Short mmCIF file of C-alpha atoms and ligand atoms in Angstrom, two decimals:
data_model
loop_
_atom_site.label_atom_id
_atom_site.label_comp_id
_atom_site.label_asym_id
_atom_site.label_seq_id
_atom_site.Cartn_x
_atom_site.Cartn_y
_atom_site.Cartn_z
CA MET A 1311 42.80 -2.95 83.61
CA SER A 1312 45.55 -4.81 85.34
CA ASP A 1313 47.10 -3.18 88.75
CA GLN A 1314 50.31 -4.71 88.08
CA ILE A 1315 52.65 -2.07 88.25
CA PRO A 1316 55.34 -1.43 85.19
CA HIS A 1317 58.77 -2.21 85.82
CA LEU A 1318 60.61 0.83 85.66
CA PRO A 1319 63.94 0.24 83.95
CA ALA A 1320 65.65 3.34 84.79
CA TYR A 1321 65.41 6.58 87.16
CA ASP A 1322 66.84 9.10 84.12
CA GLU A 1323 64.91 12.24 83.35
CA ALA A 1324 63.51 10.46 79.75
CA THR A 1325 62.30 7.32 81.50
CA LEU A 1326 60.72 8.75 84.39
CA ASP A 1327 58.85 11.16 81.59
CA LEU A 1328 57.64 8.22 79.67
CA SER A 1329 56.52 5.89 82.63
CA PHE A 1330 54.52 8.79 84.19
CA ALA A 1331 52.88 9.48 80.89
CA VAL A 1332 51.87 5.87 80.61
CA LEU A 1333 50.43 6.00 83.71
CA GLU A 1334 48.43 9.29 83.52
CA GLU A 1335 47.47 7.73 80.28
CA ASP A 1336 45.74 4.79 82.06
CA VAL A 1337 44.34 7.31 84.34
CA ARG A 1338 42.59 9.10 81.35
CA VAL A 1339 41.20 5.91 80.18
CA SER A 1340 40.06 4.15 83.53
CA ALA A 1341 38.55 7.59 84.09
CA ALA A 1342 36.02 6.96 81.57
CA ALA A 1343 34.26 4.30 84.17
CA ALA A 1344 34.93 7.00 86.92
CA ALA A 1345 31.42 8.84 86.36
CA SER A 1346 29.08 5.83 87.03
CA ASP A 1347 31.46 4.19 89.33
CA PRO A 1348 33.80 6.59 91.18
CA GLU A 1349 34.43 4.26 93.83
CA ALA A 1350 36.14 1.52 92.02
CA PHE A 1351 38.40 4.35 90.28
CA ARG A 1352 39.21 5.41 93.75
CA LEU A 1353 40.15 1.64 94.90
CA LEU A 1354 41.81 1.10 91.67
CA TRP A 1355 43.92 4.12 92.19
CA LEU A 1356 44.06 5.00 95.72
CA GLY A 1357 43.00 1.80 97.64
CA ARG A 1358 45.07 1.59 100.60
CA LYS A 1359 46.77 -1.92 100.33
CA GLN A 1360 46.14 -2.75 96.43
CA GLY A 1361 45.57 0.80 95.00
CA ARG A 1362 48.15 1.69 92.02
CA LEU A 1363 49.52 4.88 93.80
CA LYS A 1364 50.36 2.55 97.01
CA LEU A 1365 52.50 -0.39 94.52
CA ILE A 1366 54.34 2.81 92.30
CA SER A 1367 55.28 4.35 95.89
CA GLU A 1368 56.92 0.86 97.15
CA ALA A 1369 58.31 -0.57 93.57
CA TRP A 1370 59.68 2.75 92.48
CA LEU A 1371 60.15 5.36 95.32
CA LYS A 1372 61.63 3.39 97.69
CA SER A 1373 64.03 1.81 95.54
CA ALA A 1374 65.03 4.87 93.77
CA PRO A 1375 68.50 6.30 94.22
CA ALA A 1376 69.11 9.47 96.41
CA GLU A 1377 69.32 11.62 93.19
CA ALA A 1378 66.11 10.31 91.43
CA ARG A 1379 63.90 10.81 94.70
CA LYS A 1380 63.16 14.56 94.03
CA PRO A 1381 62.37 14.23 90.06
CA LEU A 1382 60.29 10.82 90.96
CA GLY A 1383 58.49 12.48 93.78
CA ILE A 1384 57.34 15.46 91.64
CA ARG A 1385 55.93 13.15 88.74
CA PHE A 1386 54.24 11.10 91.71
CA ASN A 1387 52.61 13.99 92.58
CA GLN A 1388 51.47 15.38 89.35
CA LEU A 1389 49.74 11.80 88.81
CA LYS A 1390 48.12 12.23 92.43
CA GLU A 1391 46.82 15.71 91.55
CA SER A 1392 44.89 14.05 87.89
CA ILE A 1393 43.34 11.41 89.86
CA GLU A 1394 42.05 13.59 92.45
CA ARG A 1395 41.17 15.80 89.57
CA VAL A 1396 39.05 12.56 88.13
CA LEU A 1397 37.30 12.03 91.32
CA ALA A 1398 36.40 15.65 91.76
CA ALA A 1399 34.62 16.15 88.81
CA PRO A 1400 34.54 12.55 86.74
CA ALA A 1401 32.57 13.29 83.49
CA ALA A 1402 34.84 16.27 82.76
CA ALA A 1403 37.84 13.76 82.81
CA THR A 1404 36.63 11.63 80.24
CA GLY A 1405 36.94 13.34 77.37
CA PRO A 1406 39.92 13.24 74.74
CA ALA A 1407 43.27 15.07 76.15
CA VAL A 1408 42.84 18.57 73.73
CA PRO A 1409 46.13 20.23 73.26
CA ALA A 1410 45.98 24.20 73.94
CA LEU A 1411 45.72 25.83 70.37
CA ASP A 1412 48.02 28.89 69.73
CA VAL A 1413 46.13 30.65 66.95
CA THR A 1414 49.55 32.79 66.52
CA LEU A 1415 51.36 30.02 65.35
CA PRO A 1416 51.75 29.79 61.55
CA GLY A 1417 48.90 26.68 60.07
CA LEU A 1418 50.19 23.46 58.42
CA VAL A 1419 50.02 24.20 54.63
CA ARG A 1420 48.61 21.39 52.58
CA GLN A 1421 50.80 21.31 49.11
CA PRO A 1422 48.34 21.21 46.50
CA GLY A 1423 49.34 18.61 44.01
CA ILE A 1424 50.48 19.35 40.20
CA PRO A 1425 51.13 16.95 37.25
CA HIS A 1426 54.27 15.59 36.77
CA PRO A 1427 56.35 17.80 33.78
CA LEU A 1428 56.68 14.02 31.92
CA LEU A 1429 52.96 13.49 32.16
CA THR A 1430 51.88 17.43 31.11
CA THR A 1431 54.69 16.57 28.15
CA MET A 1432 53.12 13.77 27.30
CA ASP A 1433 49.07 15.17 27.70
CA ARG A 1434 50.35 18.34 25.11
CA ILE A 1435 51.86 15.94 22.38
CA VAL A 1436 48.94 13.62 23.05
CA GLU A 1437 46.49 16.84 22.37
CA VAL A 1438 47.82 17.87 19.29
CA PHE A 1439 47.02 14.74 17.65
CA HIS A 1440 43.25 14.76 19.28
CA HIS A 1441 43.09 17.88 17.42
CA LEU A 1442 44.00 16.36 14.41
CA GLY A 1443 41.37 13.10 14.77
CA TYR A 1444 43.58 10.81 16.55
CA SER A 1445 42.00 8.33 19.06
CA THR A 1446 44.46 7.30 22.25
CA GLU A 1447 45.24 3.68 22.26
CA LEU A 1448 47.21 1.99 25.47
CA GLY A 1449 48.65 -1.52 25.90
CA PRO A 1450 50.40 -3.75 28.53
CA GLN A 1451 54.16 -2.95 29.61
CA VAL A 1452 54.54 -6.70 29.73
CA GLU A 1453 54.76 -7.87 26.14
CA SER A 1454 55.26 -10.73 23.88
CA ASP A 1455 58.08 -11.08 21.85
CA PHE A 1456 55.47 -11.19 18.94
CA TYR A 1457 54.01 -7.83 19.33
CA ASN A 1458 57.26 -6.21 20.45
CA PHE A 1459 59.79 -7.33 17.78
CA GLU A 1460 58.33 -10.28 15.26
CA ALA A 1461 55.14 -8.36 13.79
CA LEU A 1462 57.19 -5.10 13.53
CA ASN A 1463 59.78 -6.70 11.10
CA PHE A 1464 62.79 -7.66 13.45
CA PRO A 1465 64.59 -10.22 12.09
CA GLU A 1466 65.29 -13.28 14.16
CA ASN A 1467 69.24 -12.49 15.19
CA HIS A 1468 68.27 -8.58 15.58
CA PRO A 1469 70.52 -7.10 18.61
CA ALA A 1470 67.67 -5.26 20.09
CA ARG A 1471 66.11 -9.03 20.83
CA ASP A 1472 69.55 -9.41 23.17
CA THR A 1473 69.29 -9.40 26.92
CA GLN A 1474 72.10 -6.71 26.42
CA ASP A 1475 69.23 -4.49 25.16
CA THR A 1476 66.02 -5.99 26.44
CA LEU A 1477 64.79 -6.90 29.90
CA GLN A 1478 63.45 -10.42 29.30
CA ILE A 1479 60.88 -11.98 31.83
CA ALA A 1480 62.38 -15.05 33.68
CA GLY A 1481 61.18 -18.60 32.75
CA GLN A 1482 60.34 -18.34 29.35
CA ALA A 1483 62.74 -20.91 27.62
CA SER A 1484 60.26 -23.33 27.03
CA LYS A 1485 58.07 -21.12 25.29
CA PRO A 1486 57.98 -20.86 21.91
CA SER A 1487 59.84 -17.65 20.82
CA ARG A 1488 56.94 -15.53 19.91
CA ASP A 1489 55.01 -16.02 22.91
CA ARG A 1490 58.07 -15.27 25.35
CA LEU A 1491 57.55 -12.42 27.42
CA LEU A 1492 59.62 -9.08 27.91
CA MET A 1493 59.30 -5.40 28.89
CA ARG A 1494 58.22 -3.79 25.82
CA THR A 1495 61.36 -1.72 24.56
CA HIS A 1496 58.67 0.94 22.70
CA THR A 1497 54.87 1.71 22.51
CA SER A 1498 54.90 0.13 18.81
CA PRO A 1499 53.18 -3.16 19.94
CA VAL A 1500 50.10 -1.30 20.54
CA GLN A 1501 49.77 -0.27 16.84
CA ILE A 1502 50.25 -4.09 15.88
CA ARG A 1503 47.31 -4.77 18.73
CA THR A 1504 45.55 -1.79 17.49
CA MET A 1505 45.48 -3.24 14.10
CA VAL A 1506 44.61 -6.94 15.03
CA ALA A 1507 41.61 -5.47 16.60
CA GLN A 1508 40.33 -2.79 14.16
CA ALA A 1509 39.83 -2.36 10.52
CA PRO A 1510 41.46 0.60 8.81
CA PRO A 1511 40.97 3.46 8.39
CA LEU A 1512 42.59 4.12 11.64
CA ARG A 1513 44.47 7.33 13.53
CA ILE A 1514 45.94 6.84 16.77
CA VAL A 1515 48.18 7.69 19.20
CA ILE A 1516 49.76 5.76 21.46
CA PRO A 1517 51.63 7.18 24.79
CA GLY A 1518 53.46 5.23 27.44
CA LYS A 1519 56.25 3.88 29.41
CA VAL A 1520 59.28 1.72 28.13
CA HIS A 1521 61.93 -0.48 29.29
CA ARG A 1522 65.62 -0.56 27.99
CA ASN A 1523 68.39 -2.47 29.22
CA ASP A 1524 70.48 0.87 29.83
CA ALA A 1525 72.63 2.03 31.98
CA ALA A 1526 71.51 5.73 33.55
CA ASP A 1527 73.40 8.59 32.08
CA ALA A 1528 72.68 12.47 31.63
CA THR A 1529 70.22 11.36 28.61
CA HIS A 1530 69.42 7.75 29.37
CA SER A 1531 67.43 5.72 31.84
CA PRO A 1532 66.19 2.40 31.76
CA ILE A 1533 62.67 3.23 32.37
CA PHE A 1534 61.27 6.29 29.63
CA HIS A 1535 58.31 7.40 28.35
CA GLN A 1536 57.01 7.37 24.26
CA VAL A 1537 54.34 8.85 22.12
CA GLU A 1538 53.76 7.17 18.95
CA GLY A 1539 51.28 7.78 16.71
CA LEU A 1540 50.12 5.66 13.68
CA CYS A 1541 47.67 6.60 10.62
CA VAL A 1542 46.48 3.84 7.95
CA GLY A 1543 44.30 4.10 5.15
CA PRO A 1544 43.86 3.81 1.31
CA ASP A 1545 46.21 6.30 -0.39
CA ILE A 1546 48.08 7.77 2.87
CA THR A 1547 51.30 8.94 1.47
CA PHE A 1548 54.59 10.08 2.72
CA SER A 1549 53.18 13.67 2.09
CA ASP A 1550 50.33 13.43 4.50
CA LEU A 1551 53.26 12.15 7.13
CA LYS A 1552 55.41 15.25 6.51
CA GLY A 1553 52.36 17.76 6.94
CA THR A 1554 50.82 16.13 9.79
CA LEU A 1555 54.64 16.26 11.73
CA ASP A 1556 55.31 19.79 10.49
CA HIS A 1557 51.85 21.00 11.62
CA ALA A 1558 52.31 18.94 14.93
CA MET A 1559 55.83 20.46 15.78
CA ARG A 1560 54.68 23.97 15.10
CA ALA A 1561 52.02 23.15 17.51
CA LEU A 1562 54.44 22.04 20.22
CA PHE A 1563 56.98 24.27 19.72
CA GLY A 1564 55.69 27.54 18.05
CA THR A 1565 54.54 28.67 14.52
CA GLY A 1566 57.74 29.80 13.77
CA VAL A 1567 59.30 25.98 14.05
CA LYS A 1568 60.81 24.39 10.79
CA THR A 1569 60.88 20.96 9.79
CA ARG A 1570 63.57 18.48 7.94
CA PHE A 1571 63.30 14.91 7.33
CA PHE A 1572 66.54 12.95 6.84
CA PRO A 1573 66.91 9.08 5.54
CA SER A 1574 66.96 6.66 8.04
CA PHE A 1575 66.40 3.02 8.62
CA PHE A 1576 63.91 1.44 11.52
CA PRO A 1577 62.57 -2.15 10.78
CA PHE A 1578 59.26 -1.42 11.08
CA THR A 1579 58.98 1.76 8.07
CA GLU A 1580 60.43 1.83 4.25
CA PRO A 1581 61.06 4.64 3.63
CA SER A 1582 61.99 5.76 6.94
CA ALA A 1583 62.94 9.15 8.22
CA ASP A 1584 64.70 11.41 10.88
CA VAL A 1585 63.14 14.79 11.74
CA GLN A 1586 64.97 17.73 13.10
CA ILE A 1587 63.40 21.12 13.86
CA SER A 1588 64.67 24.44 13.32
CA CYS A 1589 66.36 25.13 16.94
CA ILE A 1590 63.70 26.95 19.36
CA PHE A 1591 66.55 28.74 21.23
CA CYS A 1592 67.86 30.25 18.24
CA GLY A 1593 65.79 30.55 15.81
CA GLY A 1594 68.45 28.19 13.04
CA ALA A 1595 71.06 30.48 13.62
CA GLY A 1596 73.34 28.16 15.56
CA CYS A 1597 73.78 28.12 19.62
CA ARG A 1598 75.05 25.77 22.45
CA LYS A 1599 71.96 24.06 23.04
CA CYS A 1600 72.08 22.98 19.26
CA LYS A 1601 75.27 22.65 18.85
CA HIS A 1602 75.95 25.60 16.69
CA SER A 1603 73.88 23.32 13.75
CA GLY A 1604 70.63 25.36 13.95
CA TRP A 1605 68.69 22.23 14.22
CA ILE A 1606 67.73 19.61 16.92
CA GLU A 1607 66.65 16.24 16.07
CA LEU A 1608 63.65 15.35 17.57
CA LEU A 1609 61.83 12.40 16.73
CA GLY A 1610 61.71 8.97 13.92
CA CYS A 1611 59.01 8.14 11.00
CA GLY A 1612 58.36 6.52 8.22
CA MET A 1613 55.51 4.94 5.86
CA VAL A 1614 54.66 1.54 7.67
CA ASP A 1615 56.67 -1.53 6.29
CA PRO A 1616 54.21 -3.96 3.90
CA ALA A 1617 55.97 -6.55 6.30
CA VAL A 1618 53.79 -4.90 9.23
CA PHE A 1619 50.83 -5.32 7.19
CA GLN A 1620 51.57 -9.06 6.37
CA ALA A 1621 52.42 -9.59 9.87
CA VAL A 1622 49.17 -8.15 10.86
CA THR A 1623 47.07 -9.96 8.71
CA GLY A 1624 48.82 -12.92 9.98
CA GLU A 1625 48.13 -12.48 13.47
CA ARG A 1626 44.05 -11.90 12.43
CA ARG A 1627 43.79 -15.26 10.25
CA ARG A 1628 45.21 -16.64 13.36
CA LEU A 1629 42.78 -14.96 15.53
CA GLY A 1630 39.94 -16.30 13.07
CA LEU A 1631 39.63 -12.60 11.91
CA ASP A 1632 38.71 -10.88 8.86
CA ASP A 1633 42.50 -11.23 6.92
CA THR A 1634 41.91 -8.87 4.33
CA PRO A 1635 41.66 -5.22 5.79
CA TYR A 1636 45.53 -4.89 5.99
CA ASP A 1637 46.57 -6.17 2.61
CA PRO A 1638 49.80 -3.80 1.84
CA ALA A 1639 47.90 -3.79 -1.91
CA ARG A 1640 44.89 -1.90 -0.73
CA VAL A 1641 45.96 0.23 2.40
CA SER A 1642 49.53 2.50 3.29
CA GLY A 1643 50.16 4.35 6.37
CA PHE A 1644 52.51 6.31 8.20
CA ALA A 1645 54.17 5.66 11.56
CA PHE A 1646 56.18 8.08 14.25
CA GLY A 1647 57.37 7.96 17.48
CA MET A 1648 59.07 10.40 19.83
CA GLY A 1649 60.64 10.37 23.18
CA VAL A 1650 58.61 12.49 25.75
CA GLU A 1651 61.90 13.13 28.54
CA ARG A 1652 63.77 14.59 25.66
CA ILE A 1653 60.87 17.07 24.59
CA ALA A 1654 60.34 17.88 27.84
CA MET A 1655 64.28 18.23 28.54
CA ILE A 1656 63.85 21.13 25.48
CA LEU A 1657 61.03 22.61 26.84
CA HIS A 1658 62.13 23.21 30.05
CA GLY A 1659 65.90 23.57 29.41
CA VAL A 1660 66.65 20.60 31.62
CA SER A 1661 70.29 19.04 31.79
CA ASP A 1662 69.82 15.58 33.25
CA ILE A 1663 66.77 13.45 33.05
CA GLY A 1664 67.48 11.81 36.30
CA TYR A 1665 65.71 15.09 37.81
CA PHE A 1666 62.33 13.93 36.21
CA TYR A 1667 62.49 10.92 38.46
CA SER A 1668 64.48 11.96 41.79
CA GLY A 1669 61.28 12.98 43.50
CA ASP A 1670 63.47 16.52 44.43
CA MET A 1671 60.56 19.05 45.34
CA ARG A 1672 62.87 21.94 44.64
CA PHE A 1673 62.78 20.40 40.94
CA LEU A 1674 59.56 19.78 40.22
CA GLU A 1675 58.08 22.95 42.27
CA GLN A 1676 59.38 24.42 39.35
CA PHE A 1677 56.27 23.32 37.32
CA ALA A 1678 53.61 24.64 39.59
ZN1 ZN B 3096 70.27 26.75 18.60
#
């Protein structure tokens, strides 16, 4: 240990407390050696010429302003007592300092963690489809243009491919357009990846995070979650799609829930439909939550467009795989997708999507 005395920058109470706390800690540390060599410890602190106490007295006490003499003196004496205590019983002073324990104080309660409400909702949706024999597939969030758009039948100039809507990865301009990387805008590329890797029949459910170049508001977030499903085999029909989703909606929202299908458009399905469920709050009578229509729009779906099967076939051929299993003349299929945030908002009556990402414990604790 250095026998230099630390500089005392000021004489106010806080500085004195801090400076003497450092010295008390030095005493405690050097006391470890006092048991085997008490004389060295005594010389270090109490030596008549170069002892630290003597040096402190010269450096700090003698130059102290009059009003600081008393507070400085009190602390100096306390330090001296600590040193003398070590010399009286060296072995006892070497243990770590143990603060007094007041058993009457309330304890530190460790909050058990809970799954985030979005994860719980996602798990709930996925589980419904697991019971129908679907298996879970996952894919990367950084995706190529081919898997996110081209294979899903988005035309070259589709607005979704614009940087206004899609977050593009920088420095991709020199690559062919199919290889350019972007943040996936939906979980659908996992459908393509799975079909390229596996022959039908196929029943998969795809939960995951997706990214859009969207401004955040009460119902939009640039990052959100989807669950998609895909079923491919010989003779899969629109009736299978209707029956599957009708069952899934009743499993999720209660057996009294009705579904209805409206014509819609997605590049990767033909025909396409939007699915509404009867309002879970008013049972269809009309209320504020369903804007007095009795129905809530929940998901999109449709029969897989033959162009998607052709893209999968082309990619399998490019990779040297068997290019026959997804011949549109031999297989058909349906796909559906839903927003996890929207379903969680409906299930829990949450009015602003931002609450899910705020990290506000007062919000999250309600799901414990
Ligand atoms: Zn309603």
